[in-house]
Amino acid sequence: MSRLSDIPVRVEGLPQSAPQSGTSSTTPAGLGGGLAAILSELATLLGRLAASEETAMIDLRSLPMSPADRILLQRALGDGEVHATLKAQGLSTARETGVAGVWWIEHRDAHDELCAELLEVARFPQILASAPDEIQDAAVALQARNSAAA
Amino acid sequence: MSTTPQVTVGEMLRRNGVSRRAFIKFCTASASAMALPAWMGAAMAEQLRHAPRPSVVYLSFQECTGCFESFTRSFAPTIENLMFDVISLDYDDTLMAASGSAAEAALATAMKDNYGKYVLIVDGSIPTGAGGACCTAGGRSADMTLRAAAEGAAVILAVGTCASFGGIPFANPNPTNAWPVSGIVAGKPIINVSGCPPIPEVITGTLLQYVTTGKLPDLDENLRPKAYFGNTIHDRCYRRPFYDAGKFAKSFDDEGARSGWCLYELGCKGPTTYNACATMKWNDGTSFPIESGHGCLGCSEPDFWDKGSFYAAQSSADWNSAGETSPREVLELAGGTAAAGAVLGVGAAGMGRLRQHHSEKE
């Protein structure tokens, strides 16, 4: 056992049902009732995204959630169709949840430790897009390469 | 006065082959650790890329090195990220390969070349008893070294409860006549990052926040960043609903303890302790003492070692945080400035009286 994640953790008190796809029709009751608040906030943020393309993020690590709350939130949001991975100083994943427009983002460092966990409300996660200055640099570099080859 | 070329963070990133996405990710993780809004990660990345890479001097005095151990175990940002990408750690006697006169020369060079601009990190209290003989390096007392280093610092981060409030060395009877940084240095901006030790990401996050913005964060009355010390452990504790429901563990192994009920009656100091343990947690967000079944000791508060048993339930009458008194306020109550007190060598007996006064006030 060399990593924190190798320590077996058992979460007690969870409902025994299997994880569901899509949005749960009922609000799970977490220890602090925080889940209902997150789901309510997500509904508001999705409304803004639909109306005005306004994106938003919720930092999951800043919330006082127990391990049970986290699992219940994952169950409530479910899985979507897209699962993107990003290799940049450690692996990151951007997973579309069963709620369209809500993405579950995980950033891991070079030692594969989780260093950020977010819910991003957007059409697609911001970090996946290529940056305008990098596109411009790439265009110049490619033109130079083509000229050299010609 | 600086003679060292200022390298921007962006240049350093390019030299180290760090991609834009990797840096956004680093900043997102750091923003998360700093309790800043999540969207600020990308904004920080852009701002930092154009910022100069600041010099940092780290001094350790009367301490157990627990704070430094904590500092080096920050997951986001990691100390490697900070050192290679964002800051220039020019002196740290625990980490640096140099020793003896070479190390002393490195300190002198860093202070001279970056005069007025460097970030000074201090851990440990400063013993002034026995002419400063309790903590010396290179023939100079901690007091002398701190005063000299503080003179050219842009800001001082007092890391740990010892540097912030005196900590365990400052506890009654304070045999070395120890003082916190704020008891020695006057006229310089000081940020207290308290905790025994502080949460690793609170140390690196506070440093990164200063480097990013070039400004002091909002501080509480004890000079601690409000972003981390703005709420009590109790306010953000996942066991809080059990407190509100009147469900308390009566012993560490009873049914209530196993069911996650509130540890208040077992002496938890969460209601009067301002820190981020309940949300940021420890060991890469694994858990914090209360989640592991033990009450909060209140280690990030002034005089936590002198407040009685860790296992005695607090009276709700003690919950008024306005009743807390910082070491500097203790001195002011005694009618003198902190610096003057240190110079005049307030003895252990005198400190005992001050502390008694403090206790009476509480």
Coordinates of C-alpha atoms in Angstrom, one line a residue:
Chain A
M1 CA 0.0 0.0 0.0
S2 CA 1.8 3.1 -1.2
R3 CA -1.0 5.6 -1.9
L4 CA -3.8 7.2 0.1
S5 CA -6.3 5.9 -2.4
D6 CA -5.1 2.4 -1.6
I7 CA -6.6 2.6 1.9
P8 CA -9.9 0.7 1.8
V9 CA -12.7 3.0 2.7
R10 CA -16.2 1.8 3.4
V11 CA -19.1 4.2 3.2
E12 CA -21.9 3.3 5.5
G13 CA -25.5 4.2 5.5
L14 CA -26.0 4.4 1.7
P15 CA -29.1 3.2 -0.1
Q16 CA -28.4 -0.2 -1.6
S17 CA -29.8 0.5 -5.1
A18 CA -27.5 0.5 -8.1
P19 CA -26.3 3.8 -9.6
Q20 CA -28.9 5.3 -11.8
S21 CA -28.5 7.0 -15.2
G22 CA -29.9 10.4 -15.7
T23 CA -31.4 12.7 -13.1
S24 CA -32.9 11.2 -10.1
S25 CA -36.5 12.1 -9.6
T26 CA -36.0 12.3 -5.9
T27 CA -33.5 14.4 -4.0
P28 CA -31.1 12.3 -2.0
A29 CA -30.9 13.1 1.7
G30 CA -27.3 13.7 2.6
L31 CA -25.9 14.2 6.1
G32 CA -26.1 18.0 5.9
G33 CA -28.8 18.3 3.3
G34 CA -26.2 19.9 1.1
L35 CA -27.1 17.7 -1.9
A36 CA -30.5 19.4 -2.3
A37 CA -28.8 22.7 -2.3
I38 CA -26.3 21.7 -5.0
L39 CA -29.0 20.2 -7.2
S40 CA -31.1 23.3 -6.8
E41 CA -28.1 25.5 -7.7
L42 CA -27.4 23.4 -10.7
A43 CA -30.9 23.8 -11.9
T44 CA -30.5 27.6 -11.6
L45 CA -27.2 27.6 -13.4
L46 CA -28.5 25.4 -16.2
G47 CA -31.4 27.9 -16.7
R48 CA -28.8 30.7 -17.1
L49 CA -26.8 28.6 -19.5
A50 CA -29.9 27.9 -21.6
A51 CA -31.0 31.5 -21.6
S52 CA -27.7 33.4 -22.1
E53 CA -24.8 31.0 -22.6
E54 CA -23.5 32.0 -19.1
T55 CA -21.2 29.3 -17.9
A56 CA -20.4 28.5 -14.2
M57 CA -18.4 26.2 -12.0
I58 CA -19.0 24.6 -8.6
D59 CA -15.9 23.6 -6.7
L60 CA -16.8 20.3 -5.0
R61 CA -13.8 20.3 -2.7
S62 CA -15.0 23.6 -1.1
L63 CA -18.2 22.1 0.0
P64 CA -18.7 20.3 3.4
M65 CA -19.7 17.0 1.9
S66 CA -19.2 13.6 3.4
P67 CA -18.0 10.6 1.3
A68 CA -21.7 9.4 1.3
D69 CA -22.9 12.8 0.1
R70 CA -20.4 12.6 -2.8
I71 CA -21.5 9.2 -3.9
L72 CA -25.2 10.2 -3.7
L73 CA -24.4 13.3 -5.8
Q74 CA -22.8 11.0 -8.5
R75 CA -25.8 8.8 -8.4
A76 CA -28.2 11.7 -8.7
L77 CA -26.4 13.2 -11.7
G78 CA -25.7 9.9 -13.5
D79 CA -23.5 9.4 -16.6
G80 CA -23.7 11.1 -20.0
E81 CA -22.3 10.2 -23.4
V82 CA -19.0 12.0 -23.4
H83 CA -15.9 11.1 -21.4
A84 CA -12.8 13.2 -22.4
T85 CA -9.3 12.7 -21.0
L86 CA -6.6 15.3 -20.9
K87 CA -2.9 14.5 -20.4
A88 CA -1.3 17.6 -19.0
Q89 CA 1.1 17.1 -16.0
G90 CA -1.2 14.3 -14.8
L91 CA -4.4 12.9 -16.1
S92 CA -7.7 15.0 -16.1
T93 CA -11.1 13.8 -17.0
A94 CA -14.1 15.7 -18.2
R95 CA -17.2 13.5 -17.9
E96 CA -20.6 14.6 -19.1
T97 CA -23.2 13.7 -16.5
G98 CA -26.7 12.5 -17.3
V99 CA -27.8 16.1 -16.9
A100 CA -27.0 17.8 -20.2
G101 CA -24.8 20.8 -19.7
V102 CA -23.3 19.6 -16.4
W103 CA -19.8 18.2 -16.6
W104 CA -17.9 16.4 -13.8
I105 CA -14.2 17.5 -14.0
E106 CA -11.4 15.8 -12.2
H107 CA -7.8 17.0 -12.3
R108 CA -5.1 14.7 -11.1
D109 CA -1.5 15.7 -10.6
A110 CA 1.7 14.0 -11.9
H111 CA 1.4 11.5 -9.0
D112 CA -2.2 10.7 -9.9
E113 CA -3.5 12.4 -6.8
L114 CA -6.8 14.2 -7.2
C115 CA -6.0 18.0 -7.0
A116 CA -9.3 19.5 -8.2
E117 CA -12.9 18.4 -8.6
L118 CA -15.5 20.6 -10.2
L119 CA -18.9 20.6 -11.7
E120 CA -18.8 22.8 -14.8
V121 CA -22.0 24.1 -16.3
A122 CA -21.3 24.7 -19.9
R123 CA -21.8 23.3 -23.4
F124 CA -18.3 21.8 -23.2
P125 CA -15.5 22.2 -20.6
Q126 CA -13.4 25.3 -21.0
I127 CA -10.1 23.5 -20.6
L128 CA -10.7 21.3 -23.7
A129 CA -10.8 24.2 -26.1
S130 CA -7.6 25.2 -28.0
A131 CA -6.4 28.7 -27.1
P132 CA -6.5 31.4 -29.8
D133 CA -2.9 32.4 -29.3
E134 CA -1.8 28.7 -29.6
I135 CA -3.9 28.3 -32.8
Q136 CA -2.3 31.4 -34.2
D137 CA 1.2 30.1 -33.4
A138 CA 0.4 26.7 -34.8
A139 CA -0.9 28.3 -38.1
V140 CA 2.4 30.2 -38.5
A141 CA 4.5 27.2 -37.7
L142 CA 2.6 25.0 -40.1
Q143 CA 2.8 27.5 -42.9
A144 CA 6.6 27.7 -42.3
R145 CA 6.8 23.9 -42.4
N146 CA 4.8 23.7 -45.6
S147 CA 7.0 26.4 -47.2
A148 CA 10.1 24.5 -46.2
A149 CA 8.7 21.3 -47.7
A150 CA 7.7 22.9 -51.0
Chain B
M1 CA 17.9 47.9 -6.1
S2 CA 17.4 44.4 -7.6
T3 CA 20.3 43.2 -9.7
T4 CA 18.7 39.8 -10.5
P5 CA 16.9 39.8 -13.9
Q6 CA 13.2 39.3 -13.2
V7 CA 12.0 36.2 -15.0
T8 CA 8.2 36.1 -15.7
V9 CA 6.3 33.0 -14.7
G10 CA 5.3 32.5 -18.3
E11 CA 9.0 32.4 -19.4
M12 CA 9.7 29.9 -16.7
L13 CA 6.8 27.8 -17.8
R14 CA 8.0 27.8 -21.4
R15 CA 11.5 26.8 -20.3
N16 CA 10.1 23.9 -18.3
G17 CA 7.9 22.8 -21.1
V18 CA 4.7 23.3 -19.2
S19 CA 1.6 23.6 -21.5
R20 CA -1.1 26.2 -21.2
R21 CA -3.6 23.6 -20.3
A22 CA -1.3 22.2 -17.6
F23 CA -0.9 25.6 -16.1
I24 CA -4.6 26.3 -16.2
K25 CA -5.1 23.0 -14.4
F26 CA -2.5 24.0 -11.8
C27 CA -4.2 27.3 -11.3
T28 CA -7.6 25.7 -11.1
A29 CA -6.3 23.3 -8.4
S30 CA -4.7 26.2 -6.6
A31 CA -7.9 28.3 -6.8
S32 CA -9.8 25.4 -5.3
A33 CA -7.2 25.0 -2.6
M34 CA -7.3 28.8 -1.9
A35 CA -11.1 28.7 -1.6
L36 CA -11.4 31.1 -4.5
P37 CA -14.3 30.9 -7.0
A38 CA -13.6 28.0 -9.3
W39 CA -13.8 30.2 -12.5
M40 CA -10.8 32.1 -11.2
G41 CA -8.3 29.3 -12.2
A42 CA -8.1 30.4 -15.8
A43 CA -8.0 34.1 -14.9
M44 CA -5.1 33.4 -12.5
A45 CA -3.3 31.4 -15.2
E46 CA -3.4 34.3 -17.5
Q47 CA -2.4 36.9 -14.9
L48 CA 0.5 34.8 -13.5
R49 CA 2.0 34.1 -17.0
H50 CA 2.9 37.8 -17.2
A51 CA 3.9 38.3 -13.6
P52 CA 7.6 38.4 -12.4
R53 CA 8.8 35.3 -10.5
P54 CA 9.3 36.6 -7.0
S55 CA 12.1 35.8 -4.6
V56 CA 11.2 33.9 -1.4
V57 CA 13.3 33.6 1.7
Y58 CA 12.2 30.9 4.3
L59 CA 13.5 31.2 7.8
S60 CA 13.0 28.6 10.5
F61 CA 13.4 29.5 14.2
Q62 CA 12.1 27.8 17.4
E63 CA 10.0 25.1 15.9
C64 CA 9.6 21.4 15.3
T65 CA 9.7 21.6 11.5
G66 CA 6.2 20.3 11.4
C67 CA 5.1 23.4 9.5
F68 CA 7.8 22.9 6.9
E69 CA 6.8 19.2 6.6
S70 CA 3.3 20.4 6.0
F71 CA 4.4 22.9 3.4
T72 CA 6.3 20.3 1.4
R73 CA 3.2 18.0 1.4
S74 CA 0.9 20.5 -0.4
F75 CA -0.9 18.7 -3.2
A76 CA -2.2 21.7 -5.0
P77 CA -0.1 23.6 -5.6
T78 CA 2.8 21.3 -4.9
I79 CA 6.0 22.8 -3.6
E80 CA 7.7 21.5 -6.8
N81 CA 5.2 23.4 -8.9
L82 CA 5.7 26.5 -6.9
M83 CA 9.5 26.3 -7.0
F84 CA 10.0 25.4 -10.6
D85 CA 7.2 27.5 -12.1
V86 CA 6.1 30.4 -9.9
I87 CA 8.6 31.4 -7.2
S88 CA 12.3 31.6 -6.7
L89 CA 13.0 29.9 -3.4
D90 CA 16.3 31.6 -2.7
Y91 CA 16.9 30.5 0.9
D92 CA 15.6 27.7 2.9
D93 CA 18.0 26.1 5.4
T94 CA 16.0 22.9 5.6
L95 CA 15.7 22.3 1.9
M96 CA 18.9 23.8 0.4
A97 CA 22.0 21.8 -0.4
A98 CA 24.3 24.5 0.7
S99 CA 25.4 24.8 4.3
G100 CA 27.6 26.9 6.5
S101 CA 29.1 30.1 5.0
A102 CA 27.7 29.2 1.5
A103 CA 24.2 29.1 2.9
E104 CA 24.7 32.4 4.8
A105 CA 26.0 34.0 1.6
A106 CA 22.9 32.8 -0.3
L107 CA 20.7 34.5 2.3
A108 CA 22.7 37.7 2.1
T109 CA 22.6 37.7 -1.7
A110 CA 18.9 37.0 -1.9
M111 CA 18.1 39.8 0.6
K112 CA 20.4 42.3 -1.2
D113 CA 19.4 41.5 -4.7
N114 CA 15.7 41.6 -4.0
Y115 CA 15.6 44.3 -1.3
G116 CA 12.1 45.5 -0.7
K117 CA 10.6 42.8 -3.0
Y118 CA 11.1 39.4 -1.5
V119 CA 8.5 37.4 0.4
L120 CA 9.8 36.4 3.8
I121 CA 8.3 33.1 5.2
V122 CA 8.9 32.5 8.9
D123 CA 8.1 29.4 10.9
G124 CA 8.7 29.0 14.6
S125 CA 8.6 31.5 17.4
I126 CA 11.5 33.8 18.3
P127 CA 13.1 33.1 21.7
T128 CA 14.5 36.3 23.3
G129 CA 15.5 34.9 26.6
A130 CA 19.2 34.2 27.6
G131 CA 20.3 36.9 25.1
G132 CA 18.7 34.9 22.2
A133 CA 21.0 32.0 22.9
C134 CA 18.1 29.5 22.6
C135 CA 18.1 29.7 18.8
T136 CA 21.1 30.8 16.9
A137 CA 22.5 30.2 13.4
G138 CA 25.6 31.5 11.8
G139 CA 26.5 33.3 15.1
R140 CA 23.3 35.3 15.1
S141 CA 20.2 35.0 17.2
A142 CA 16.8 34.3 15.7
D143 CA 15.8 37.8 16.8
M144 CA 18.7 39.4 15.0
T145 CA 18.2 37.3 11.8
L146 CA 14.5 38.1 11.7
R147 CA 14.9 41.8 12.2
A148 CA 17.5 41.9 9.4
A149 CA 15.5 39.8 7.0
A150 CA 12.2 41.7 7.7
E151 CA 13.8 45.0 6.8
G152 CA 13.9 44.3 3.1
A153 CA 10.8 42.1 2.9
A154 CA 7.7 43.1 0.9
V155 CA 5.5 40.9 3.1
I156 CA 6.0 38.4 5.9
L157 CA 4.1 35.1 6.1
A158 CA 4.2 33.8 9.6
V159 CA 3.6 30.1 9.0
G160 CA 2.3 28.1 11.9
T161 CA 0.9 28.9 15.3
C162 CA 4.4 29.5 16.8
A163 CA 5.3 32.2 14.3
S164 CA 1.7 33.6 14.3
F165 CA 0.9 33.6 18.0
G166 CA 3.9 32.1 19.8
G167 CA 2.4 28.6 19.9
I168 CA 3.7 26.0 22.3
P169 CA 7.0 27.8 23.1
F170 CA 4.9 30.8 24.1
A171 CA 2.7 28.7 26.4
N172 CA 2.9 29.2 30.1
P173 CA 5.6 29.5 31.5
N174 CA 7.3 30.4 28.2
P175 CA 10.8 29.4 29.4
T176 CA 12.6 30.9 26.4
N177 CA 10.7 34.2 26.4
A178 CA 9.4 33.3 23.0
W179 CA 7.5 35.7 20.8
P180 CA 5.5 35.5 17.6
V181 CA 6.7 37.4 14.5
S182 CA 4.2 40.2 15.2
G183 CA 5.8 40.6 18.6
I184 CA 9.2 41.4 17.1
V185 CA 8.6 43.0 13.7
A186 CA 6.7 46.3 13.4
G187 CA 5.9 48.3 10.3
K188 CA 5.8 45.5 7.8
P189 CA 2.7 43.7 6.4
I190 CA 2.3 40.4 8.2
I191 CA 0.0 37.5 7.2
N192 CA -0.5 34.9 9.9
V193 CA -1.1 31.4 8.6
S194 CA -1.7 29.6 11.8
G195 CA -2.2 26.0 12.6
C196 CA -0.1 23.3 14.3
P197 CA 0.8 22.7 11.6
P198 CA -1.2 24.8 9.1
I199 CA -3.0 23.0 6.3
P200 CA -0.4 22.6 3.5
E201 CA -2.6 24.1 0.8
V202 CA -3.4 27.1 3.1
I203 CA 0.4 27.8 3.2
T204 CA 1.0 27.5 -0.5
G205 CA -2.4 29.0 -1.4
T206 CA -1.7 32.1 0.7
L207 CA 1.7 32.5 -0.9
L208 CA 0.3 31.9 -4.4
Q209 CA -2.5 34.4 -3.8
Y210 CA 0.0 37.1 -2.8
V211 CA 2.2 36.3 -5.8
T212 CA -0.8 36.4 -8.2
T213 CA -2.4 39.6 -6.9
G214 CA 0.6 41.4 -5.4
K215 CA -1.8 42.4 -2.6
L216 CA -2.5 41.3 0.9
P217 CA -5.6 39.1 1.2
D218 CA -8.4 40.2 3.4
L219 CA -7.3 39.4 6.9
D220 CA -9.2 38.8 10.2
E221 CA -8.4 40.5 13.5
N222 CA -5.6 38.0 14.0
L223 CA -4.0 38.8 10.6
R224 CA -5.2 35.5 9.1
P225 CA -6.5 35.3 5.5
K226 CA -10.3 35.4 5.8
A227 CA -10.5 33.0 2.8
Y228 CA -9.3 30.2 5.1
F229 CA -10.0 31.5 8.5
G230 CA -13.3 33.2 7.9
N231 CA -15.5 30.4 9.3
T232 CA -15.3 28.2 12.4
I233 CA -14.7 24.5 12.1
H234 CA -18.1 24.1 13.7
D235 CA -19.8 26.3 11.0
R236 CA -18.5 24.1 8.2
C237 CA -18.5 20.7 10.0
Y238 CA -20.4 17.9 8.4
R239 CA -21.4 16.8 11.9
R240 CA -23.1 20.2 12.5
P241 CA -26.6 18.9 11.8
F242 CA -26.2 16.5 14.7
Y243 CA -25.3 19.4 17.0
D244 CA -28.4 21.3 15.8
A245 CA -30.4 18.2 16.5
G246 CA -29.0 17.8 20.0
K247 CA -27.3 14.5 19.2
F248 CA -23.9 14.2 21.0
A249 CA -21.4 11.4 21.3
K250 CA -20.8 10.8 25.0
S251 CA -17.6 8.8 24.6
F252 CA -15.3 8.0 21.7
D253 CA -16.6 4.5 21.3
D254 CA -20.3 4.8 22.0
E255 CA -23.1 4.4 19.5
G256 CA -23.3 8.2 18.9
A257 CA -19.6 8.4 18.0
R258 CA -20.0 5.5 15.6
S259 CA -23.0 7.2 14.1
G260 CA -21.1 10.4 13.4
W261 CA -22.8 12.5 16.1
C262 CA -21.4 15.8 17.3
L263 CA -18.2 15.6 19.4
Y264 CA -18.9 18.8 21.3
E265 CA -19.3 17.2 24.7
L266 CA -16.0 15.3 24.2
G267 CA -14.2 18.6 24.1
C268 CA -14.2 19.6 20.4
K269 CA -13.0 23.2 20.0
G270 CA -14.6 23.5 16.6
P271 CA -17.0 26.3 17.7
T272 CA -14.2 28.7 18.6
T273 CA -11.6 27.6 16.1
Y274 CA -11.3 29.4 12.8
N275 CA -9.7 27.3 10.1
A276 CA -10.5 25.5 6.9
C277 CA -10.0 21.9 8.0
A278 CA -13.7 21.0 7.6
T279 CA -13.7 21.9 3.9
M280 CA -10.1 21.6 2.6
K281 CA -9.3 18.7 4.9
W282 CA -5.9 17.0 5.1
N283 CA -3.8 14.6 3.0
D284 CA -5.2 15.7 -0.3
G285 CA -8.7 16.1 1.0
T286 CA -8.9 12.7 2.7
S287 CA -10.3 13.7 6.0
F288 CA -9.8 15.9 9.0
P289 CA -9.6 15.2 12.8
I290 CA -13.4 15.3 13.4
E291 CA -14.0 13.1 10.4
S292 CA -11.5 10.7 11.9
G293 CA -13.5 10.7 15.2
H294 CA -11.5 13.1 17.3
G295 CA -12.5 16.6 18.4
C296 CA -10.8 19.7 17.1
L297 CA -7.9 20.9 19.4
G298 CA -8.2 24.5 18.3
C299 CA -4.6 24.6 17.2
S300 CA -5.0 27.6 14.9
E301 CA -6.1 29.9 17.7
P302 CA -3.9 32.1 19.9
D303 CA -3.0 30.4 23.2
F304 CA -4.6 27.0 22.3
W305 CA -2.1 25.2 24.5
D306 CA -3.2 27.2 27.6
K307 CA -6.9 26.9 27.3
G308 CA -7.4 23.8 29.5
S309 CA -8.1 20.2 28.6
F310 CA -8.6 19.2 25.0
Y311 CA -11.3 16.9 26.3
A312 CA -13.3 19.3 28.4
A313 CA -16.5 20.5 26.8
Q314 CA -16.5 24.3 26.2
S315 CA -19.1 26.5 27.7
S316 CA -21.3 28.1 25.0
A317 CA -20.5 31.4 26.9
D318 CA -16.9 31.0 25.4
W319 CA -18.1 31.1 21.9
N320 CA -17.8 34.8 21.3
S321 CA -14.7 35.0 19.1
A322 CA -14.5 38.8 19.9
G323 CA -13.2 37.7 23.3
E324 CA -10.1 36.2 21.8
T325 CA -6.9 38.3 22.4
S326 CA -3.9 38.2 20.2
P327 CA -0.4 38.3 21.7
R328 CA 0.1 41.8 20.3
E329 CA -3.1 42.9 22.1
V330 CA -1.8 41.3 25.3
L331 CA 1.2 43.5 25.0
E332 CA -0.9 46.6 24.2
L333 CA -3.0 45.8 27.2
A334 CA 0.2 45.8 29.3
G335 CA 1.0 49.3 28.1
G336 CA 3.9 48.8 25.6
T337 CA 4.6 47.9 22.1
A338 CA 5.5 44.4 21.1
A339 CA 9.0 45.4 19.9
A340 CA 9.7 47.4 23.0
G341 CA 8.7 44.4 25.1
A342 CA 11.1 42.2 23.3
V343 CA 14.0 44.6 23.5
L344 CA 13.5 45.2 27.2
G345 CA 13.5 41.4 27.6
V346 CA 10.2 40.8 29.3
G347 CA 11.0 37.9 31.6
A348 CA 9.2 34.7 32.1
A349 CA 7.6 36.0 35.3
G350 CA 6.4 39.1 33.5
M351 CA 5.0 37.0 30.8
G352 CA 3.2 34.9 33.4
R353 CA 1.5 38.1 34.6
L354 CA 0.6 39.1 31.1
R355 CA -0.9 35.7 30.5
Q356 CA -2.8 35.8 33.7
H357 CA -4.2 39.1 32.6
H358 CA -5.1 37.4 29.4
S359 CA -6.8 34.6 31.1
E360 CA -8.8 36.9 33.3
K361 CA -10.0 38.8 30.2
E362 CA -11.2 35.5 28.7

